[in-house]
PDB file of C-alpha atoms in Angstrom:
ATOM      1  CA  UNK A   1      -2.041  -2.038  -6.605  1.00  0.00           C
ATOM      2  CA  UNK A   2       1.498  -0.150  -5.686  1.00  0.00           C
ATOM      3  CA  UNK A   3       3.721  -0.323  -8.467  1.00  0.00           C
ATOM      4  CA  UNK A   4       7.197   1.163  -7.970  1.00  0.00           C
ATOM      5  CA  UNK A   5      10.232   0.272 -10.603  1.00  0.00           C
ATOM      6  CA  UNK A   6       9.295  -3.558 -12.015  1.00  0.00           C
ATOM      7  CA  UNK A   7       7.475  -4.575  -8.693  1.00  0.00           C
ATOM      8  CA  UNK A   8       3.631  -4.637  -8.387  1.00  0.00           C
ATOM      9  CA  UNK A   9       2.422  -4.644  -4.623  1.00  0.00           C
ATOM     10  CA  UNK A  10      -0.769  -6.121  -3.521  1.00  0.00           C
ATOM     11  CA  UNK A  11      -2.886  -3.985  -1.031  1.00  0.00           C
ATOM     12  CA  UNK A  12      -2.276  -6.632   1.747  1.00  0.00           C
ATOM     13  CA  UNK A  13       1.291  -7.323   1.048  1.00  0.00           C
ATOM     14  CA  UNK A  14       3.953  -5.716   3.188  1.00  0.00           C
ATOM     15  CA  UNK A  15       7.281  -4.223   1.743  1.00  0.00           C
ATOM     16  CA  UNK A  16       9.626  -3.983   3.791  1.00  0.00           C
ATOM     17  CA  UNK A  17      12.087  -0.693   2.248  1.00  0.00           C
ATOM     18  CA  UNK A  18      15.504  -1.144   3.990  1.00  0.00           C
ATOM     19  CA  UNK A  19      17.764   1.859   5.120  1.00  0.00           C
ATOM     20  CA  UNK A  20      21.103   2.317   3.235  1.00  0.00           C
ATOM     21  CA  UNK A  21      22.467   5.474   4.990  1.00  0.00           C
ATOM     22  CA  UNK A  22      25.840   6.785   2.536  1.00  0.00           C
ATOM     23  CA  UNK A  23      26.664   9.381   5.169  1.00  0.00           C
ATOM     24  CA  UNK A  24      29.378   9.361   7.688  1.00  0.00           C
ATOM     25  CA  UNK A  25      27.440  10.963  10.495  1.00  0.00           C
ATOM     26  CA  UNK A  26      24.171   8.842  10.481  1.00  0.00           C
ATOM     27  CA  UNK A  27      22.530   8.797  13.854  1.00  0.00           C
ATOM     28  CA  UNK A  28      21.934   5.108  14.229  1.00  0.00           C
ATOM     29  CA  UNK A  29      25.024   3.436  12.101  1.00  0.00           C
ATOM     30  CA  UNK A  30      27.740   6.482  12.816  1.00  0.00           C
ATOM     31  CA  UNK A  31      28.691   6.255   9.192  1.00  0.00           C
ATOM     32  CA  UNK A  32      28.607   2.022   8.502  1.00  0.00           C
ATOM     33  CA  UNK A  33      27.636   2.161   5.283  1.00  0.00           C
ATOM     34  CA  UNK A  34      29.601   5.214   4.060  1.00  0.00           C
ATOM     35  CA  UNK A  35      31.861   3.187   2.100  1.00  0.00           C
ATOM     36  CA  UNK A  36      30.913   1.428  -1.356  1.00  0.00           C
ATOM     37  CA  UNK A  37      32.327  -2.022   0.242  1.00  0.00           C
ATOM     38  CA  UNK A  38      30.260  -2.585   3.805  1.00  0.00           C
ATOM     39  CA  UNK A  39      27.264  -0.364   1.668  1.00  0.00           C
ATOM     40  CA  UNK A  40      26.678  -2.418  -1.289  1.00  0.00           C
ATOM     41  CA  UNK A  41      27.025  -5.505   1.321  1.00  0.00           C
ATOM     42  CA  UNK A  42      24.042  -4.282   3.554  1.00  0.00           C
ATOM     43  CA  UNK A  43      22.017  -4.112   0.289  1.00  0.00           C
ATOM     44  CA  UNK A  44      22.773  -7.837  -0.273  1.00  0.00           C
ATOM     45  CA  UNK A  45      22.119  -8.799   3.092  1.00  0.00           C
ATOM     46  CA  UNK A  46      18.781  -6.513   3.398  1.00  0.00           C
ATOM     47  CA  UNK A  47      17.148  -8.526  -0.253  1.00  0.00           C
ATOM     48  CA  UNK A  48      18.087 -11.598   0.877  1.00  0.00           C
ATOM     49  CA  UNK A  49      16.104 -11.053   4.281  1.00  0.00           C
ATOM     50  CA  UNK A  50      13.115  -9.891   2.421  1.00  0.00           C
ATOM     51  CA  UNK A  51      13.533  -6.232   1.343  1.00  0.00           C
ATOM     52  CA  UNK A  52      11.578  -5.216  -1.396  1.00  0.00           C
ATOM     53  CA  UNK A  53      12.943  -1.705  -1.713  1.00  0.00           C
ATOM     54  CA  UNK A  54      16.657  -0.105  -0.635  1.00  0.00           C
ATOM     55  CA  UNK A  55      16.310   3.728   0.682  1.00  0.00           C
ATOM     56  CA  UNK A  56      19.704   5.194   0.301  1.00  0.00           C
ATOM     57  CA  UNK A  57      20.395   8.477   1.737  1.00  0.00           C
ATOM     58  CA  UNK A  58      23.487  10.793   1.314  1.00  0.00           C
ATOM     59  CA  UNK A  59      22.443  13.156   3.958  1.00  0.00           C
ATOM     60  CA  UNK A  60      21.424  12.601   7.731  1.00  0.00           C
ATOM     61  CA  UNK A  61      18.116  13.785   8.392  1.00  0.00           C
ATOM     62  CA  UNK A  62      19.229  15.430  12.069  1.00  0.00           C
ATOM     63  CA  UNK A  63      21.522  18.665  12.208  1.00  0.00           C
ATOM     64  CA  UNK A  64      24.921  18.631  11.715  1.00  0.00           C
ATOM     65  CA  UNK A  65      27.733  19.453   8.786  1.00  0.00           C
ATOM     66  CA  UNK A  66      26.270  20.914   5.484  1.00  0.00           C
ATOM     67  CA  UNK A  67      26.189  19.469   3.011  1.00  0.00           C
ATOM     68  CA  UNK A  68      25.756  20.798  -0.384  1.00  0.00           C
ATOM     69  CA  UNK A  69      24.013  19.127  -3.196  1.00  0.00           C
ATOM     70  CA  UNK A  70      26.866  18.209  -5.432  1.00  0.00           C
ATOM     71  CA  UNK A  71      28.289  16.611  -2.397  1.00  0.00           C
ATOM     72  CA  UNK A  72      25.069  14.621  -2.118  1.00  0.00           C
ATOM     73  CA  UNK A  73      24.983  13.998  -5.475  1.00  0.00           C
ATOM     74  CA  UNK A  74      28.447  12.265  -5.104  1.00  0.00           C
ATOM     75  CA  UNK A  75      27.703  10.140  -2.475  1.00  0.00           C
ATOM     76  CA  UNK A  76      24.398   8.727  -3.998  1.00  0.00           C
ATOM     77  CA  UNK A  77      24.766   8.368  -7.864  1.00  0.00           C
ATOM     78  CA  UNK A  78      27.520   6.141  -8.601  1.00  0.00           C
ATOM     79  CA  UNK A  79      25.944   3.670  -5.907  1.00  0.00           C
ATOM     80  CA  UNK A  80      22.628   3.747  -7.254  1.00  0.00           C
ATOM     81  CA  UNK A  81      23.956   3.188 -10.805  1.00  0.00           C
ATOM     82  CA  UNK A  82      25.865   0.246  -9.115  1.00  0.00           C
ATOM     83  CA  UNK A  83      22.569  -1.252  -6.857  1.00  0.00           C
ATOM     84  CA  UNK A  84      20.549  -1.178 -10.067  1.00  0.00           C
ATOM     85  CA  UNK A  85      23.370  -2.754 -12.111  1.00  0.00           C
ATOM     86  CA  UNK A  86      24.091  -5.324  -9.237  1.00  0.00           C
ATOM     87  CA  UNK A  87      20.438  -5.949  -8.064  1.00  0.00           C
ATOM     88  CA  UNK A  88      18.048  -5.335 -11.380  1.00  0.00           C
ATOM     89  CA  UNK A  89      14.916  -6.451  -9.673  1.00  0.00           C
ATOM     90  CA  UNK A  90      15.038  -4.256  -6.672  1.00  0.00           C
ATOM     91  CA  UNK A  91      13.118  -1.038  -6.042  1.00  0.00           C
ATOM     92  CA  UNK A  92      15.505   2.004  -5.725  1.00  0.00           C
ATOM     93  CA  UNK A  93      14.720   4.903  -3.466  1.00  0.00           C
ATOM     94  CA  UNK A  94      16.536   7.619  -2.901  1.00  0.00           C
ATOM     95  CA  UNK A  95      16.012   9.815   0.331  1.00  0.00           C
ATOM     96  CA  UNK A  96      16.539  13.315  -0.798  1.00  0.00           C
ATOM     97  CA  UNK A  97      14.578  16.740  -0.490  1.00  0.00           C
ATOM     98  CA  UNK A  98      16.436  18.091  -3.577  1.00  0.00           C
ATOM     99  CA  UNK A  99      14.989  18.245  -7.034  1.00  0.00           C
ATOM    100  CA  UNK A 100      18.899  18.490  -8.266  1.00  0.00           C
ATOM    101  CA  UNK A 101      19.471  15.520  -6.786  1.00  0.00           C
ATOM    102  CA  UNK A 102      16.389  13.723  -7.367  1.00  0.00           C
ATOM    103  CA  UNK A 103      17.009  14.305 -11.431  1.00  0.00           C
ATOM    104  CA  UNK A 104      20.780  12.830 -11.110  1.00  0.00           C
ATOM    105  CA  UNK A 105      19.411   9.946  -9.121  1.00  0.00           C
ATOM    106  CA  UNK A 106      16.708   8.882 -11.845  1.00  0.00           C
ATOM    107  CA  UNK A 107      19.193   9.166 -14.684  1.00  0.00           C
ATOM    108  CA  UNK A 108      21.176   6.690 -12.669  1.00  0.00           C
ATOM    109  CA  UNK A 109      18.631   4.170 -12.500  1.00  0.00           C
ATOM    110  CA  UNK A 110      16.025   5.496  -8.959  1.00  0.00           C
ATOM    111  CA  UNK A 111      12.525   4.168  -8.948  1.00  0.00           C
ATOM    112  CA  UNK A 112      11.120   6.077  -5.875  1.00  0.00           C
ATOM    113  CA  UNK A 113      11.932  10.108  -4.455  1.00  0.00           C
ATOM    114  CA  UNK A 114      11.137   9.918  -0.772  1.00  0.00           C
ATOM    115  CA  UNK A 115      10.832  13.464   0.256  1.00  0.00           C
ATOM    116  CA  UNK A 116      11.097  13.219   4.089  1.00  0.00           C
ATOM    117  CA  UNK A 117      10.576  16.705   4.353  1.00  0.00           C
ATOM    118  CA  UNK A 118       7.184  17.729   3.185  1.00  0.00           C
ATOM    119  CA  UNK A 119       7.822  19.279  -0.247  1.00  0.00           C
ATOM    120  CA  UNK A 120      10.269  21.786   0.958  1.00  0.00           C
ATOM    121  CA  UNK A 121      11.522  21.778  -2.472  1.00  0.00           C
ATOM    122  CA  UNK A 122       8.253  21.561  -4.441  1.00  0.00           C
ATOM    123  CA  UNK A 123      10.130  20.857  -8.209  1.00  0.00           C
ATOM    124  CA  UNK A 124      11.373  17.642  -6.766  1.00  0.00           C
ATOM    125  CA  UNK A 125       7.607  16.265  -7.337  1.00  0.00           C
ATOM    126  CA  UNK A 126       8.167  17.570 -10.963  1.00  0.00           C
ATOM    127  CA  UNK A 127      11.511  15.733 -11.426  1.00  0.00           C
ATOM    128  CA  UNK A 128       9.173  12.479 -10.331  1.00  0.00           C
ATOM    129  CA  UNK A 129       6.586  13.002 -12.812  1.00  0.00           C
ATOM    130  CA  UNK A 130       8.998  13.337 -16.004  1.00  0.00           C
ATOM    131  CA  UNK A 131      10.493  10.717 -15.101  1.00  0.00           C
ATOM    132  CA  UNK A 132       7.279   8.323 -13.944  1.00  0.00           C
ATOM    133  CA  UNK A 133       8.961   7.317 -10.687  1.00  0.00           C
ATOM    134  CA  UNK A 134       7.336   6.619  -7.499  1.00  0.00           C
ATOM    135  CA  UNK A 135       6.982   9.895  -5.213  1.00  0.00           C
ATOM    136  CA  UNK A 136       7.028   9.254  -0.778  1.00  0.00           C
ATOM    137  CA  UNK A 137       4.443  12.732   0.185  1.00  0.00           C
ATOM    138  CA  UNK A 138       5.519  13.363   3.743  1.00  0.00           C
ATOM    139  CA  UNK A 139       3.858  15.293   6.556  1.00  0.00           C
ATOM    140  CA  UNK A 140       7.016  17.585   8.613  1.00  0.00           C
ATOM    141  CA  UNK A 141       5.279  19.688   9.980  1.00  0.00           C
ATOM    142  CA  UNK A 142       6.272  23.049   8.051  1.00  0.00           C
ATOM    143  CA  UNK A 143       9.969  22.224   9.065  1.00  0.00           C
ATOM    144  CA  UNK A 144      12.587  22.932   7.260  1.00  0.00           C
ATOM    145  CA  UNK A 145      15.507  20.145   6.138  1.00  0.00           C
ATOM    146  CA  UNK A 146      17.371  19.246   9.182  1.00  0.00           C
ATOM    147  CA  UNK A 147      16.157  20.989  12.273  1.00  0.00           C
ATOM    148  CA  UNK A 148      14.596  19.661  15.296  1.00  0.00           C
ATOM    149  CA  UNK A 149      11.238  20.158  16.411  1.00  0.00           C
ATOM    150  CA  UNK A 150      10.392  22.949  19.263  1.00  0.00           C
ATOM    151  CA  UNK A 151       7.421  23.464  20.960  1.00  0.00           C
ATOM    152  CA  UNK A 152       5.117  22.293  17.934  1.00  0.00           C
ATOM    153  CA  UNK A 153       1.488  22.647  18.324  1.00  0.00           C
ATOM    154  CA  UNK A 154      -1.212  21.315  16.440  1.00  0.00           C
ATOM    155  CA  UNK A 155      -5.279  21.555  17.179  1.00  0.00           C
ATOM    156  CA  UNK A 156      -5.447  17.899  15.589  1.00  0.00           C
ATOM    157  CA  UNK A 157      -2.241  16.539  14.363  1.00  0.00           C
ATOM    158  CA  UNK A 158      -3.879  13.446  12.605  1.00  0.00           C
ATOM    159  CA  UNK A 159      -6.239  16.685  10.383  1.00  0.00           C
ATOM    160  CA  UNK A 160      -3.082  18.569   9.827  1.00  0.00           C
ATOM    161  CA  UNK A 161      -0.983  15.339   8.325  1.00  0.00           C
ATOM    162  CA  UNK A 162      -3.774  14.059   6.192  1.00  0.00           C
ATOM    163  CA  UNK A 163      -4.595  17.710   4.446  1.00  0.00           C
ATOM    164  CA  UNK A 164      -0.358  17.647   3.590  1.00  0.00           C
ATOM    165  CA  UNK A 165       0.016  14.294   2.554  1.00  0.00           C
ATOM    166  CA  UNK A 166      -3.079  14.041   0.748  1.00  0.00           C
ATOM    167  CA  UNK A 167      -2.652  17.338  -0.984  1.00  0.00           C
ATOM    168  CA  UNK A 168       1.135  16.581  -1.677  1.00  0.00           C
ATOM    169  CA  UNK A 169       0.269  13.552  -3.379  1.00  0.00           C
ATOM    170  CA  UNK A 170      -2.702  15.204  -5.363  1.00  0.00           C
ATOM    171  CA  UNK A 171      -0.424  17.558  -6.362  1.00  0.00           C
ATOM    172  CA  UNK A 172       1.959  15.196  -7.830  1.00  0.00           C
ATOM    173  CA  UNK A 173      -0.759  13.073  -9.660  1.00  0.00           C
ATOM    174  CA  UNK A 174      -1.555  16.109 -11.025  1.00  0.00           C
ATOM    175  CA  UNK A 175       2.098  17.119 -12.473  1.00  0.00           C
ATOM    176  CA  UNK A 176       1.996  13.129 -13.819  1.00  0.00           C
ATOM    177  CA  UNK A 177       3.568  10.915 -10.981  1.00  0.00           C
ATOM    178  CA  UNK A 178       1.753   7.504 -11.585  1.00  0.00           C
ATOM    179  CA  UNK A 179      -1.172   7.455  -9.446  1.00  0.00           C
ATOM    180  CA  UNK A 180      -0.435   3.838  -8.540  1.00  0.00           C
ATOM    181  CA  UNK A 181       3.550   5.182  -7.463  1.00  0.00           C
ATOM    182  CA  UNK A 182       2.725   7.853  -4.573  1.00  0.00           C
ATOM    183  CA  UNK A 183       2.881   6.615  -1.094  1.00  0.00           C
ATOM    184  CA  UNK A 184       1.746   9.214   2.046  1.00  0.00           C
ATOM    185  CA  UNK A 185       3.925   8.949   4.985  1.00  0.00           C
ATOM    186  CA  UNK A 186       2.893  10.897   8.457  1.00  0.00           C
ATOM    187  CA  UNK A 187       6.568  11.646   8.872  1.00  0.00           C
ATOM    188  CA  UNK A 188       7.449  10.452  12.586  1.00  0.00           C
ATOM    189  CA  UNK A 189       9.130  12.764  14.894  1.00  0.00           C
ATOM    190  CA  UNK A 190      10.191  15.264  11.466  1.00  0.00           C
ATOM    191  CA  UNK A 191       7.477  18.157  12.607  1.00  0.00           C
ATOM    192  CA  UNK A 192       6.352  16.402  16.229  1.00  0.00           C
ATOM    193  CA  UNK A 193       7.434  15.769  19.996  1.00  0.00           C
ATOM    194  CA  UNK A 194       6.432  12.098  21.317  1.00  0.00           C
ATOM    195  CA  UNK A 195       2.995  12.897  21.783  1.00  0.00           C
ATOM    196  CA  UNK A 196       2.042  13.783  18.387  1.00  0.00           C
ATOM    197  CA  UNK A 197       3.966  10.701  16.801  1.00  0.00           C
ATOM    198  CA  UNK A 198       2.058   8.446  19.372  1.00  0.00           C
ATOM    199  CA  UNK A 199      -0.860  10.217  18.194  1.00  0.00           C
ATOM    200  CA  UNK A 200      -0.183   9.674  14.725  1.00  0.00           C
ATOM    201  CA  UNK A 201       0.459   5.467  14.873  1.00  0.00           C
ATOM    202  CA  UNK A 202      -2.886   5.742  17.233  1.00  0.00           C
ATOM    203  CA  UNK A 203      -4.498   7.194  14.188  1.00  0.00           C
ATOM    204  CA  UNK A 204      -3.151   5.247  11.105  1.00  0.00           C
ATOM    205  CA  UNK A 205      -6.087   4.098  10.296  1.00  0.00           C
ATOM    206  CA  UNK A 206      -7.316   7.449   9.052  1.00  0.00           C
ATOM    207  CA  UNK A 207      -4.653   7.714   6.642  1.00  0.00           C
ATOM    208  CA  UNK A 208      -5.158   4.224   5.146  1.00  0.00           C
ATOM    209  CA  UNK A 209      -8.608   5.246   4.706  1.00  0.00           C
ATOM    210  CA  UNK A 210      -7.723   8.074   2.457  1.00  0.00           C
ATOM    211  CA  UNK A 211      -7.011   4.895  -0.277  1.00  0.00           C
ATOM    212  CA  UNK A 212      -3.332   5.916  -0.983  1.00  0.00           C
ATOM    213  CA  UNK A 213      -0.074   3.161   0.109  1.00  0.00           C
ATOM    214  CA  UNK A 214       0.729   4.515   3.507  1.00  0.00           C
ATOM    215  CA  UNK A 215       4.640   3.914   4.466  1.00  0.00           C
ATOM    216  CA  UNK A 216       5.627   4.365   7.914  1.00  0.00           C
ATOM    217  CA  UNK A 217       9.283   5.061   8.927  1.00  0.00           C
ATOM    218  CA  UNK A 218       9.577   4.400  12.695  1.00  0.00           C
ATOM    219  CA  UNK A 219      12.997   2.640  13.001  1.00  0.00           C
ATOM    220  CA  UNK A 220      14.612   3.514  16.608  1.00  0.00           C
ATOM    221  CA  UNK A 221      13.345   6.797  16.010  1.00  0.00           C
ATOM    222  CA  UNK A 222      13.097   9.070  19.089  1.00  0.00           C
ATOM    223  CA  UNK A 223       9.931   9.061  19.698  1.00  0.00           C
ATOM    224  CA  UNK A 224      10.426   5.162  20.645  1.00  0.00           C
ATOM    225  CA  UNK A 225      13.156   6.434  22.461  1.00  0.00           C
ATOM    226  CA  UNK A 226      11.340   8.670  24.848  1.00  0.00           C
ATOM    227  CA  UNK A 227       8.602   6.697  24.848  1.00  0.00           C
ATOM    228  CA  UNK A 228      10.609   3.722  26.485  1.00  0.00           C
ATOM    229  CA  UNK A 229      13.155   5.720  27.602  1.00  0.00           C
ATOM    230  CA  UNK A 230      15.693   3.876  25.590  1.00  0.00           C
ATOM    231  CA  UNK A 231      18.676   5.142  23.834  1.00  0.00           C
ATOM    232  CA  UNK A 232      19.421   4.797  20.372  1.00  0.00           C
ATOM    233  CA  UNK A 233      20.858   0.935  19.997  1.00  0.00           C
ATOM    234  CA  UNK A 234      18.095  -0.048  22.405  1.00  0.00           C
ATOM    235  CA  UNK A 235      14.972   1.053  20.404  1.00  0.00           C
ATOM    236  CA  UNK A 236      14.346  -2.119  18.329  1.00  0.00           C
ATOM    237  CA  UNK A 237      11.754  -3.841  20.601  1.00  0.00           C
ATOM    238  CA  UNK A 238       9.932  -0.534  21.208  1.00  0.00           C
ATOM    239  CA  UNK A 239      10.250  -0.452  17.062  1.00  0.00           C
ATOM    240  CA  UNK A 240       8.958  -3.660  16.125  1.00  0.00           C
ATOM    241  CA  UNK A 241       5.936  -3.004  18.173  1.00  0.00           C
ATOM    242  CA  UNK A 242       5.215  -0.264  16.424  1.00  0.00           C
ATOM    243  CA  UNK A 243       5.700  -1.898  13.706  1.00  0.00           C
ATOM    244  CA  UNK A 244       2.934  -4.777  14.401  1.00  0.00           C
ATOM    245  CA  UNK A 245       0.499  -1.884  15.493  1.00  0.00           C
ATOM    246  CA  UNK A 246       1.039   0.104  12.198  1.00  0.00           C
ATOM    247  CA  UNK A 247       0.503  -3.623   9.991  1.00  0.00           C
ATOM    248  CA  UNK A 248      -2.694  -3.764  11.749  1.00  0.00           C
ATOM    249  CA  UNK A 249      -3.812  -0.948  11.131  1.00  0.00           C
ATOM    250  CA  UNK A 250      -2.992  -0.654   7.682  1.00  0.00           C
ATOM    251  CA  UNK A 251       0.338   0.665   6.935  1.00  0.00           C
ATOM    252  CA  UNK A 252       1.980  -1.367   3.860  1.00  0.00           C
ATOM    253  CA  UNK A 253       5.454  -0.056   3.228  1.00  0.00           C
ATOM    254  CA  UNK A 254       7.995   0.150   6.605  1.00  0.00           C
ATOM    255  CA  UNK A 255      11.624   1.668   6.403  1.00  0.00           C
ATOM    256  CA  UNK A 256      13.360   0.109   8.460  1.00  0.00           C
ATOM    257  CA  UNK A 257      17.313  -0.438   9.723  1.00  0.00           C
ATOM    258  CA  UNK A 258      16.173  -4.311  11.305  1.00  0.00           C
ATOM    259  CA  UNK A 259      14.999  -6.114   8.054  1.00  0.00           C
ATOM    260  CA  UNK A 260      14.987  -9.642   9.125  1.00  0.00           C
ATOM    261  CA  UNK A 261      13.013  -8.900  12.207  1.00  0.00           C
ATOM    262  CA  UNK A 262      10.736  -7.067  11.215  1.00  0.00           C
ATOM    263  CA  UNK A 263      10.120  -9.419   8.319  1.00  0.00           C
ATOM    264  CA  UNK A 264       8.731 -11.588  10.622  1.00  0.00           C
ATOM    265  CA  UNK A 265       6.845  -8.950  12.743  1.00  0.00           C
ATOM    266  CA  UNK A 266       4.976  -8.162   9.574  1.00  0.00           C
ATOM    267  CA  UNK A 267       4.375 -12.067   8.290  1.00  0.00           C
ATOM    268  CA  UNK A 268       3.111 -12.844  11.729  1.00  0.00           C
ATOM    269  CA  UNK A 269       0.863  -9.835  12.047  1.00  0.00           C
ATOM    270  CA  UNK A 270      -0.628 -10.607   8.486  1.00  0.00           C
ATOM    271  CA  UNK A 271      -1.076 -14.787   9.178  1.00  0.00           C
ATOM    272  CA  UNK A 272      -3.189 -13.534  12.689  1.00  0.00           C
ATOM    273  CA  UNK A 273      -4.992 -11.106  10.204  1.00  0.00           C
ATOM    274  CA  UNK A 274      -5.781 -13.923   7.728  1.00  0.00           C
ATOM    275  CA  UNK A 275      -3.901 -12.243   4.592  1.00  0.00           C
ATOM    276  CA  UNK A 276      -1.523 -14.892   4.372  1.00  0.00           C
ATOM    277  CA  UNK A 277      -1.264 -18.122   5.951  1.00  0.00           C
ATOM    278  CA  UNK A 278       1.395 -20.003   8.392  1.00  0.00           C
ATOM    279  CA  UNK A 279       4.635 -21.157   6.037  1.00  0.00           C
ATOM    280  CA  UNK A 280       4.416 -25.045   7.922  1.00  0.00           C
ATOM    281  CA  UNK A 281       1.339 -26.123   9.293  1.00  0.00           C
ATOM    282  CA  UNK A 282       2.256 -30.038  10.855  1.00  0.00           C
ATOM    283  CA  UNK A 283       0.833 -29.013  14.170  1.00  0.00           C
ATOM    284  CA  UNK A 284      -1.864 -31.562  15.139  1.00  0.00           C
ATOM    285  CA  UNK A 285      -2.016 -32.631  11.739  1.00  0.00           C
ATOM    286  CA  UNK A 286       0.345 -35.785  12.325  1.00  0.00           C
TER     287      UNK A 286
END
C-alpha cells in the first residue's frame, strides 16, 4: 500500500501526479503557470481530471538562469500553503533537490520531496524523515542539478539505476521516511541519451520487482522526442505510449503535463489487464 499525505494507494491503482511548473522558463509551458492566477487554475483543472498528486516545481530541470534557493523558496511556499488550503485532500509534491527548500515546503503543508536528481543533496532525505513525508529516490546518473547529459556510458544501465534507487530509498527508510512513502523513479533522460531511457521503459519490470512504488516521469521528454523525431508540443502521442507500456509493466505513479489523457491511457491499460473493469458495459447486453 502507497500512502502519501491522507491518500492510501492500492498496488494496482494508478496515480496520476500532475506537473505544476512555477518557473518562467519551463521547457514545455514557457512559464504558463508562473503566476498564482493561471497556476492555482491548472491545479483545479488537473484534480478534476483525475490527479491524485500536484508536483510543483520552482526551478526548470534543463540549464538556464540560476536560481538561488531563497528564490525557489519564494516561488513554491506561499502556493503550496495555498494548494493545501484550497485543495485539503490532494497529495502535495514538491520538485526540489534542496534540503532548504524541502524543510520550508513541509512547514507549508508538502506531502512528497521528489528529488529528480539522485540525492545530490543527501540531507534533503533527512528533511523527509523528520517530517514523515513521502520521499521520490531518483536514478541521474551521477549528474549534477541542471546539466545535460554527454557521452554517458553504462555496462548495464537497468544494474546501475536499480543499485541507486534501491539504495537511495534504503537509505531513507533507514533515516525514518515511512517505508510505505518512498517511490523509485529511473529518472528519464536526467543521466541518459535515448538509448538508455528506451532501455530503461524496456526494463521496468525489473524495478517493479524490487517491491517499492515505481513512478515514471516521461511527459514529452526528449527522449520521446528523438525517438519520434518530434519537437517539444508534438511529443504527447509518443508519451502516452509510453505511458501504456510503463502501466503494463508495472509502473504506478506517472508525472505527467496531459492529465486527462493519460487518465484514460492508464484506465484502459488496467480494464485490458483485468484490475479494474469497463465504467458501462450495455454492449450485447440489450
Amino acid at each position: 500500500m502507497l500512502r502519501l499525505g491522507r491518500r492510501e494507494f492500492d498496488p494496482r491503482e494508478p496515480v496520476i501526479m500532475a506537473i505544476v511548473n512555477r518557473t518562467p522558463d519551463s521547457f514545455y509551458d514557457q512559464g504558463a503557470t508562473f503566476r498564482d492566477e493561471p497556476a492555482l487554475a491548472r491545479v483545479e483543472q488537473a484534480v478534476a481530471e483525475g490527479a491524485a498528486i500536484i508536483d510543483i516545481g520552482g526551478v526548470k530541470a534543463g540549464p538556464g538562469e540560476e536560481v538561488t534557493a531563497e528564490e525557489e523558496v519564494r516561488r513554491t511556499v506561499g502556493f503550496v500553503a495555498e494548494v493545501r488550503r484550497r485543495f485539503p485532500e490532494v497529495v502535495i509534491s514538491v520538485d526540489t533537490w534542496r534540503h532548504e527548500v524541502g524543510e520550508a515546503v513541509c512547514e507549508a503543508g508538502a506531502d512528497l520531496l521528489n528529488d529528480a536528481w539522485g540525492g545530490v543533496d543527501p540531507r534533503l532525505a533527512e528533511v523527509a524523515a523528520r517530517y514523515r513525508v513521502g520521499l521520490v529516490c531518483t536514478h541521474a546518473g551521477g549528474a549534477q542539478p541542471r546539466t545535460r547529459p554527454h557521452r554517458v556510458v553504462y555496462d548495464d544501465v537497468m544494474a546501475d539505476i536499480l543499485r541507486v534507487t534501491v539504495g537511495l530509498a534504503e537509505r531513507a527508510v533507514a533515516l525514518g521516511v515511512p517505508r510505505e512513502s518512498v517511490l523509485i523513479d529511473p529518472g528519464h533522460d536526467f543521466g541518459k541519451n535515448t538509448r538508455h531511457s528506451l532501455e530503461a521503459t524496456r526494463r521496468l519490470g525489473e524495478m517493479v520487482a524490487t517491491g517499492w512504488p515505481v513512478l515514471v516521469s516521461l511527459s514529452n521528454k526528449d527522449f520521446v522526442g528523438e525517438t519520434l523525431d518530434r519537437p517539444v508540443k508534438e511529443r504527447v502521442i509518443g508519451t502516452l505510449a509510453t505511458t501504456a507500456v510503463s502501466m503494463w509493466l508495472g509502473a504506478q505513479v506517472y508525472r505527467v503535463h496531459e492529465v486527462a489523457e493519460t487518465r484514460q491511457v492508464v484506465d484502459m491499460v488496467a480494464a485490458i489487464g483485468g484490475w479494474r473493469g469497463p465504467a458501462v458495459a450495455r454492449r450485447g447486453l440489450a
